[in-house]
Structure formats: structure tokens, C-alpha cells
Amino acid sequence: MGRGGDATGVTISEVAAAAGVSRQTVSNVLKAPERVAPETAARVRRAIDELGYRPNRAAQNLRQRASRCIGLKMVSPAGVSDLFDRFLHALTEAAGAAGYHVLLFGAAGDELATSEDLIRTGTVDALVLVDVEVGDPRLPWFSRRGIPFVCFGRPRGQGRGRFWWADVDGAYGVACAVDHLVARGHRRVAYLGWPPGNGFGDDRRAGWQEAVRRHGLDAGDLVAASAEDVAAATAAARRLLGRPDPPTAFACGSDTFAVGARLAGGTGPDGWPNLEVVGFDDSPAVMLMSPPMSSVRQPLDEVARRVVGLLIDRLGGAETPREGVMLRPDLVIREWRGPEPVH
């Protein structure tokens, strides 16, 4: 077998020659495709298909002492969210395109010990963290032990600590929801989300505050907080709706809060809801409401690609974290069939 060859004898040099690129470019297409221009990557993939080249993963792993597996701890969903399931699917696709697999693991006991064992035994090469909290102690703990990891979510409350991360701009997403509701004619737009202190929820509430002030609206008494649970969210929204001058619409921190707000608003004689609500995450639950609710959708496919790219950089020897990757979500607008805003 030639140097860099596969089980059929085709070498990476032959692929490079057929595509008119360097060996390193072929290697990047196989391991870190985000580093290669799309047109060049497409040309390399055509050459790979035409020549029937298949990398010898077993030999590569032995040379590199790598498992080519990424560890991801299972996270229980909150409320109606399926965000973790969708991110897992996106991460699996992005990792596969880069020649990696995803190992899903539970950590009911000591998560730190479980994670360290997975790394030290070579079961996984690196970890992805998706449930990062303010001041999360895992981040400095992993860093001190040289455990490679990337966060989906900005590390907050870490002092001068610098870490590898990709995130979605929740403040921007909620501000877009408020802009949409104001454009629809609403002047009392409430926010329903988590109690202060959980980081990403604070960002989303800040986006609501910025938008209502930018539009010159009253933001004084239109905030409600609860646990991320439909029943709790419904009760919190009802408290706002019971005020003498209630909100006419809600921008919510998640789809769970949005479902609670919609239920709190009830329905009119025609069966359509009384309260216009915009959620966050665009989960299947919003499509089950009648009519379906508008919601902010996170670009999970792009998040996963960026996370895998950062992991590959980290495993390639990069020591200093790059500037974190911040992505913008999209507002998915759906037709509203309830009453129009009254001024």
C-alpha cells in the first residue's frame, strides 16, 4: 500500500493530483472542510469519488493515538424543547463530515470523573458541553487537566478564563420578536422567561428591554418569570394578563414559556387565540398550537459545524482560544388568525 493509501491502493497524493491541489488541501477536506473554499472542496470530493479513495481510519487512529470520537453528555429536555435532540443530530452530521463520531454518555454520578475517564482511556478525543451555566466549574477544571472541550454557549462568570465556544445571539433573536410584534401594531409587549441569573435567559430578557425602549414603549411592569414548565409559565402569564392594563402580546424566552402564555390568553368565541405570542427555538410544539406560533429558530447546523471546527483546531494543537463564534438566529413568522391589536 502506498504512503497515505487506502485499502484499494489509491493514495492521497493521487487524489491531490487529480483535483489539482496539494496533499494538505485533500487532508483538510477530509478532516476540517470549513477551512477549504467550497469550490475547491467540491473538486476534491469529485476526485475522491472518481478514484474510489477511502481513508484508512484504523491506521490513522493508530498513528495519531486518536479515537476520532467526540463525547457529549446527555441532557434532559426542559418543557417542550427538543433543542438537545436537534443539536445532537446536527453535531453527528458535522462530526461525520469531518471524520468523527459522537459518543453520547450519561453522567448520573460524578460527571467530572466520567469525563476525565473517557479522555484518559482514549474513548473520546474531546468533549462538547451544551449545558454551560454561569460560573460553570467544569470549564476551569477541564482546562487545568488539559482536557479538550468546546462549549455550545458563552462561558459566563469565568473571570479572565478564556475558553473555546460557539453561541447564538439570544438578545438579537428576542429583539427581532419584539420588532415583529410592534410592526403588527402591539404597544404593550410583555416578556416571559427564566428568573434572573442563568446567563442566556438574561441575554434574551436584555434583548426584549433594548427593543421595547428603542420603540419608545413602556417596559416597567411587563416582565414575568417562572420555571421552564408549561403550567408555571401559564400561571406567570395570567398574573400579567390580570393587571388593569395587560399586555396584548408576549415575546418569550423559549417555546415552553410561549405555550404557557398562549394558554393563559385563552380563546375567543371563534376558537382562535386572544393573545399573540412569539416563542424561541421553533420546536415542534409551536406547530401543534392552533394557529401555529411564530418562533425564533437557532441555526443549529451552523453551530454544530463551528463547534466541530473549533474542536479540530484545539486537537490540532492550538493553545489559545480564538474569539468566540456568535451566530444570529432567524425569526420564523407564521400567520396570525386572532384579534388585531387595539390601541
PDB file of C-alpha atoms in Angstrom, residues 73-211:
ATOM      1  CA  LYS A  73     -23.231  14.267  27.818  1.00  0.00           C
ATOM      2  CA  MET A  74     -26.958  13.571  27.641  1.00  0.00           C
ATOM      3  CA  VAL A  75     -29.108  16.479  28.799  1.00  0.00           C
ATOM      4  CA  SER A  76     -32.724  16.114  29.873  1.00  0.00           C
ATOM      5  CA  PRO A  77     -35.001  18.456  27.898  1.00  0.00           C
ATOM      6  CA  ALA A  78     -36.863  21.200  29.723  1.00  0.00           C
ATOM      7  CA  GLY A  79     -40.524  21.813  28.985  1.00  0.00           C
ATOM      8  CA  VAL A  80     -41.488  21.279  25.345  1.00  0.00           C
ATOM      9  CA  SER A  81     -37.957  21.837  23.982  1.00  0.00           C
ATOM     10  CA  ASP A  82     -36.304  19.378  21.608  1.00  0.00           C
ATOM     11  CA  LEU A  83     -33.210  21.576  21.235  1.00  0.00           C
ATOM     12  CA  PHE A  84     -30.780  18.937  22.505  1.00  0.00           C
ATOM     13  CA  ASP A  85     -32.119  16.292  20.114  1.00  0.00           C
ATOM     14  CA  ARG A  86     -31.810  18.619  17.141  1.00  0.00           C
ATOM     15  CA  PHE A  87     -28.322  19.729  18.154  1.00  0.00           C
ATOM     16  CA  LEU A  88     -27.255  16.099  18.620  1.00  0.00           C
ATOM     17  CA  HIS A  89     -28.420  15.321  15.070  1.00  0.00           C
ATOM     18  CA  ALA A  90     -26.603  18.393  13.687  1.00  0.00           C
ATOM     19  CA  LEU A  91     -23.421  17.589  15.634  1.00  0.00           C
ATOM     20  CA  THR A  92     -23.451  13.985  14.423  1.00  0.00           C
ATOM     21  CA  GLU A  93     -23.727  15.169  10.803  1.00  0.00           C
ATOM     22  CA  ALA A  94     -20.989  17.802  11.197  1.00  0.00           C
ATOM     23  CA  ALA A  95     -18.677  15.399  13.018  1.00  0.00           C
ATOM     24  CA  GLY A  96     -19.236  12.710  10.397  1.00  0.00           C
ATOM     25  CA  ALA A  97     -18.317  15.120   7.605  1.00  0.00           C
ATOM     26  CA  ALA A  98     -15.018  15.739   9.412  1.00  0.00           C
ATOM     27  CA  GLY A  99     -14.332  12.040  10.007  1.00  0.00           C
ATOM     28  CA  TYR A 100     -15.500  11.866  13.627  1.00  0.00           C
ATOM     29  CA  HIS A 101     -18.243  10.063  15.527  1.00  0.00           C
ATOM     30  CA  VAL A 102     -20.255  11.320  18.508  1.00  0.00           C
ATOM     31  CA  LEU A 103     -20.363   9.265  21.700  1.00  0.00           C
ATOM     32  CA  LEU A 104     -23.384  10.073  23.861  1.00  0.00           C
ATOM     33  CA  PHE A 105     -22.839   9.329  27.539  1.00  0.00           C
ATOM     34  CA  GLY A 106     -24.698   9.671  30.815  1.00  0.00           C
ATOM     35  CA  ALA A 107     -23.187  11.078  33.995  1.00  0.00           C
ATOM     36  CA  ALA A 108     -25.677  10.440  36.760  1.00  0.00           C
ATOM     37  CA  GLY A 109     -22.899  10.348  39.358  1.00  0.00           C
ATOM     38  CA  ASP A 110     -19.603  12.228  39.077  1.00  0.00           C
ATOM     39  CA  GLU A 111     -19.614  13.943  35.694  1.00  0.00           C
ATOM     40  CA  LEU A 112     -16.055  15.233  36.069  1.00  0.00           C
ATOM     41  CA  ALA A 113     -14.667  11.774  36.816  1.00  0.00           C
ATOM     42  CA  THR A 114     -16.677  10.216  33.972  1.00  0.00           C
ATOM     43  CA  SER A 115     -15.458  12.846  31.506  1.00  0.00           C
ATOM     44  CA  GLU A 116     -11.844  12.508  32.583  1.00  0.00           C
ATOM     45  CA  ASP A 117     -12.049   8.718  32.297  1.00  0.00           C
ATOM     46  CA  LEU A 118     -13.388   8.963  28.744  1.00  0.00           C
ATOM     47  CA  ILE A 119     -10.444  11.170  27.780  1.00  0.00           C
ATOM     48  CA  ARG A 120      -7.720   9.276  29.651  1.00  0.00           C
ATOM     49  CA  THR A 121      -8.790   5.890  28.288  1.00  0.00           C
ATOM     50  CA  GLY A 122      -8.857   7.239  24.736  1.00  0.00           C
ATOM     51  CA  THR A 123     -12.560   6.549  24.394  1.00  0.00           C
ATOM     52  CA  VAL A 124     -13.087  10.100  23.141  1.00  0.00           C
ATOM     53  CA  ASP A 125     -10.675  12.778  21.942  1.00  0.00           C
ATOM     54  CA  ALA A 126     -12.635  15.795  23.160  1.00  0.00           C
ATOM     55  CA  LEU A 127     -15.910  16.915  24.715  1.00  0.00           C
ATOM     56  CA  VAL A 128     -18.761  19.212  23.726  1.00  0.00           C
ATOM     57  CA  LEU A 129     -20.598  20.960  26.565  1.00  0.00           C
ATOM     58  CA  VAL A 130     -24.156  22.145  25.912  1.00  0.00           C
ATOM     59  CA  ASP A 131     -25.464  22.912  29.408  1.00  0.00           C
ATOM     60  CA  VAL A 132     -22.957  25.606  30.391  1.00  0.00           C
ATOM     61  CA  GLU A 133     -24.001  27.591  33.458  1.00  0.00           C
ATOM     62  CA  VAL A 134     -22.820  30.928  34.858  1.00  0.00           C
ATOM     63  CA  GLY A 135     -19.514  30.302  36.631  1.00  0.00           C
ATOM     64  CA  ASP A 136     -19.564  26.660  35.471  1.00  0.00           C
ATOM     65  CA  PRO A 137     -16.828  24.868  37.488  1.00  0.00           C
ATOM     66  CA  ARG A 138     -16.263  22.242  34.781  1.00  0.00           C
ATOM     67  CA  LEU A 139     -14.534  24.682  32.434  1.00  0.00           C
ATOM     68  CA  PRO A 140     -11.501  25.597  34.571  1.00  0.00           C
ATOM     69  CA  TRP A 141     -11.389  22.006  35.890  1.00  0.00           C
ATOM     70  CA  PHE A 142     -11.120  20.569  32.363  1.00  0.00           C
ATOM     71  CA  SER A 143      -8.617  23.254  31.338  1.00  0.00           C
ATOM     72  CA  ARG A 144      -6.286  22.554  34.260  1.00  0.00           C
ATOM     73  CA  ARG A 145      -6.190  18.886  33.257  1.00  0.00           C
ATOM     74  CA  GLY A 146      -5.634  19.538  29.556  1.00  0.00           C
ATOM     75  CA  ILE A 147      -9.000  18.047  28.549  1.00  0.00           C
ATOM     76  CA  PRO A 148     -10.032  19.456  25.135  1.00  0.00           C
ATOM     77  CA  PHE A 149     -13.589  20.801  25.009  1.00  0.00           C
ATOM     78  CA  VAL A 150     -15.786  23.328  23.216  1.00  0.00           C
ATOM     79  CA  CYS A 151     -18.921  24.937  24.624  1.00  0.00           C
ATOM     80  CA  PHE A 152     -22.202  25.466  22.830  1.00  0.00           C
ATOM     81  CA  GLY A 153     -22.997  28.623  24.788  1.00  0.00           C
ATOM     82  CA  ARG A 154     -20.845  31.510  26.001  1.00  0.00           C
ATOM     83  CA  PRO A 155     -18.910  30.859  29.202  1.00  0.00           C
ATOM     84  CA  ARG A 156     -20.068  33.487  31.710  1.00  0.00           C
ATOM     85  CA  GLY A 157     -18.757  34.345  35.143  1.00  0.00           C
ATOM     86  CA  GLN A 158     -15.304  32.890  34.463  1.00  0.00           C
ATOM     87  CA  GLY A 159     -13.201  35.970  35.283  1.00  0.00           C
ATOM     88  CA  ARG A 160     -10.243  36.095  32.929  1.00  0.00           C
ATOM     89  CA  GLY A 161     -10.612  32.491  31.854  1.00  0.00           C
ATOM     90  CA  ARG A 162     -10.713  32.047  28.081  1.00  0.00           C
ATOM     91  CA  PHE A 163     -12.387  29.058  26.508  1.00  0.00           C
ATOM     92  CA  TRP A 164     -13.485  27.718  23.118  1.00  0.00           C
ATOM     93  CA  TRP A 165     -17.154  28.371  22.358  1.00  0.00           C
ATOM     94  CA  ALA A 166     -19.888  28.990  19.788  1.00  0.00           C
ATOM     95  CA  ASP A 167     -23.216  30.571  20.655  1.00  0.00           C
ATOM     96  CA  VAL A 168     -26.416  32.036  19.262  1.00  0.00           C
ATOM     97  CA  ASP A 169     -27.294  35.690  19.914  1.00  0.00           C
ATOM     98  CA  GLY A 170     -30.421  35.317  22.045  1.00  0.00           C
ATOM     99  CA  ALA A 171     -30.737  39.059  22.656  1.00  0.00           C
ATOM    100  CA  TYR A 172     -30.905  39.660  18.918  1.00  0.00           C
ATOM    101  CA  GLY A 173     -33.496  36.909  18.476  1.00  0.00           C
ATOM    102  CA  VAL A 174     -35.878  38.261  21.125  1.00  0.00           C
ATOM    103  CA  ALA A 175     -35.392  41.812  19.820  1.00  0.00           C
ATOM    104  CA  CYS A 176     -36.489  40.553  16.389  1.00  0.00           C
ATOM    105  CA  ALA A 177     -39.601  39.053  18.013  1.00  0.00           C
ATOM    106  CA  VAL A 178     -40.439  42.409  19.616  1.00  0.00           C
ATOM    107  CA  ASP A 179     -39.823  44.249  16.335  1.00  0.00           C
ATOM    108  CA  HIS A 180     -42.260  41.893  14.605  1.00  0.00           C
ATOM    109  CA  LEU A 181     -44.967  42.373  17.242  1.00  0.00           C
ATOM    110  CA  VAL A 182     -44.556  46.150  17.180  1.00  0.00           C
ATOM    111  CA  ALA A 183     -44.807  46.113  13.397  1.00  0.00           C
ATOM    112  CA  ARG A 184     -48.057  44.190  13.847  1.00  0.00           C
ATOM    113  CA  GLY A 185     -49.383  47.123  15.902  1.00  0.00           C
ATOM    114  CA  HIS A 186     -48.774  45.997  19.502  1.00  0.00           C
ATOM    115  CA  ARG A 187     -47.720  48.617  22.046  1.00  0.00           C
ATOM    116  CA  ARG A 188     -47.707  46.542  25.228  1.00  0.00           C
ATOM    117  CA  VAL A 189     -45.371  43.632  24.564  1.00  0.00           C
ATOM    118  CA  ALA A 190     -44.510  41.544  27.625  1.00  0.00           C
ATOM    119  CA  TYR A 191     -41.556  39.233  28.207  1.00  0.00           C
ATOM    120  CA  LEU A 192     -41.880  35.826  29.870  1.00  0.00           C
ATOM    121  CA  GLY A 193     -38.751  33.820  30.674  1.00  0.00           C
ATOM    122  CA  TRP A 194     -36.458  32.491  33.368  1.00  0.00           C
ATOM    123  CA  PRO A 195     -35.695  34.191  36.685  1.00  0.00           C
ATOM    124  CA  PRO A 196     -32.528  36.358  36.538  1.00  0.00           C
ATOM    125  CA  GLY A 197     -29.146  34.700  36.814  1.00  0.00           C
ATOM    126  CA  ASN A 198     -28.971  31.897  34.266  1.00  0.00           C
ATOM    127  CA  GLY A 199     -26.943  33.738  31.621  1.00  0.00           C
ATOM    128  CA  PHE A 200     -28.637  33.018  28.305  1.00  0.00           C
ATOM    129  CA  GLY A 201     -32.025  33.896  29.816  1.00  0.00           C
ATOM    130  CA  ASP A 202     -30.582  37.212  30.976  1.00  0.00           C
ATOM    131  CA  ASP A 203     -29.402  37.880  27.418  1.00  0.00           C
ATOM    132  CA  ARG A 204     -32.839  37.189  25.980  1.00  0.00           C
ATOM    133  CA  ARG A 205     -34.528  39.452  28.520  1.00  0.00           C
ATOM    134  CA  ALA A 206     -31.952  42.165  27.704  1.00  0.00           C
ATOM    135  CA  GLY A 207     -32.904  41.861  24.027  1.00  0.00           C
ATOM    136  CA  TRP A 208     -36.548  42.483  24.956  1.00  0.00           C
ATOM    137  CA  GLN A 209     -35.584  45.510  27.057  1.00  0.00           C
ATOM    138  CA  GLU A 210     -33.472  47.011  24.289  1.00  0.00           C
ATOM    139  CA  ALA A 211     -36.209  46.581  21.698  1.00  0.00           C
TER     140      ALA A 211
END
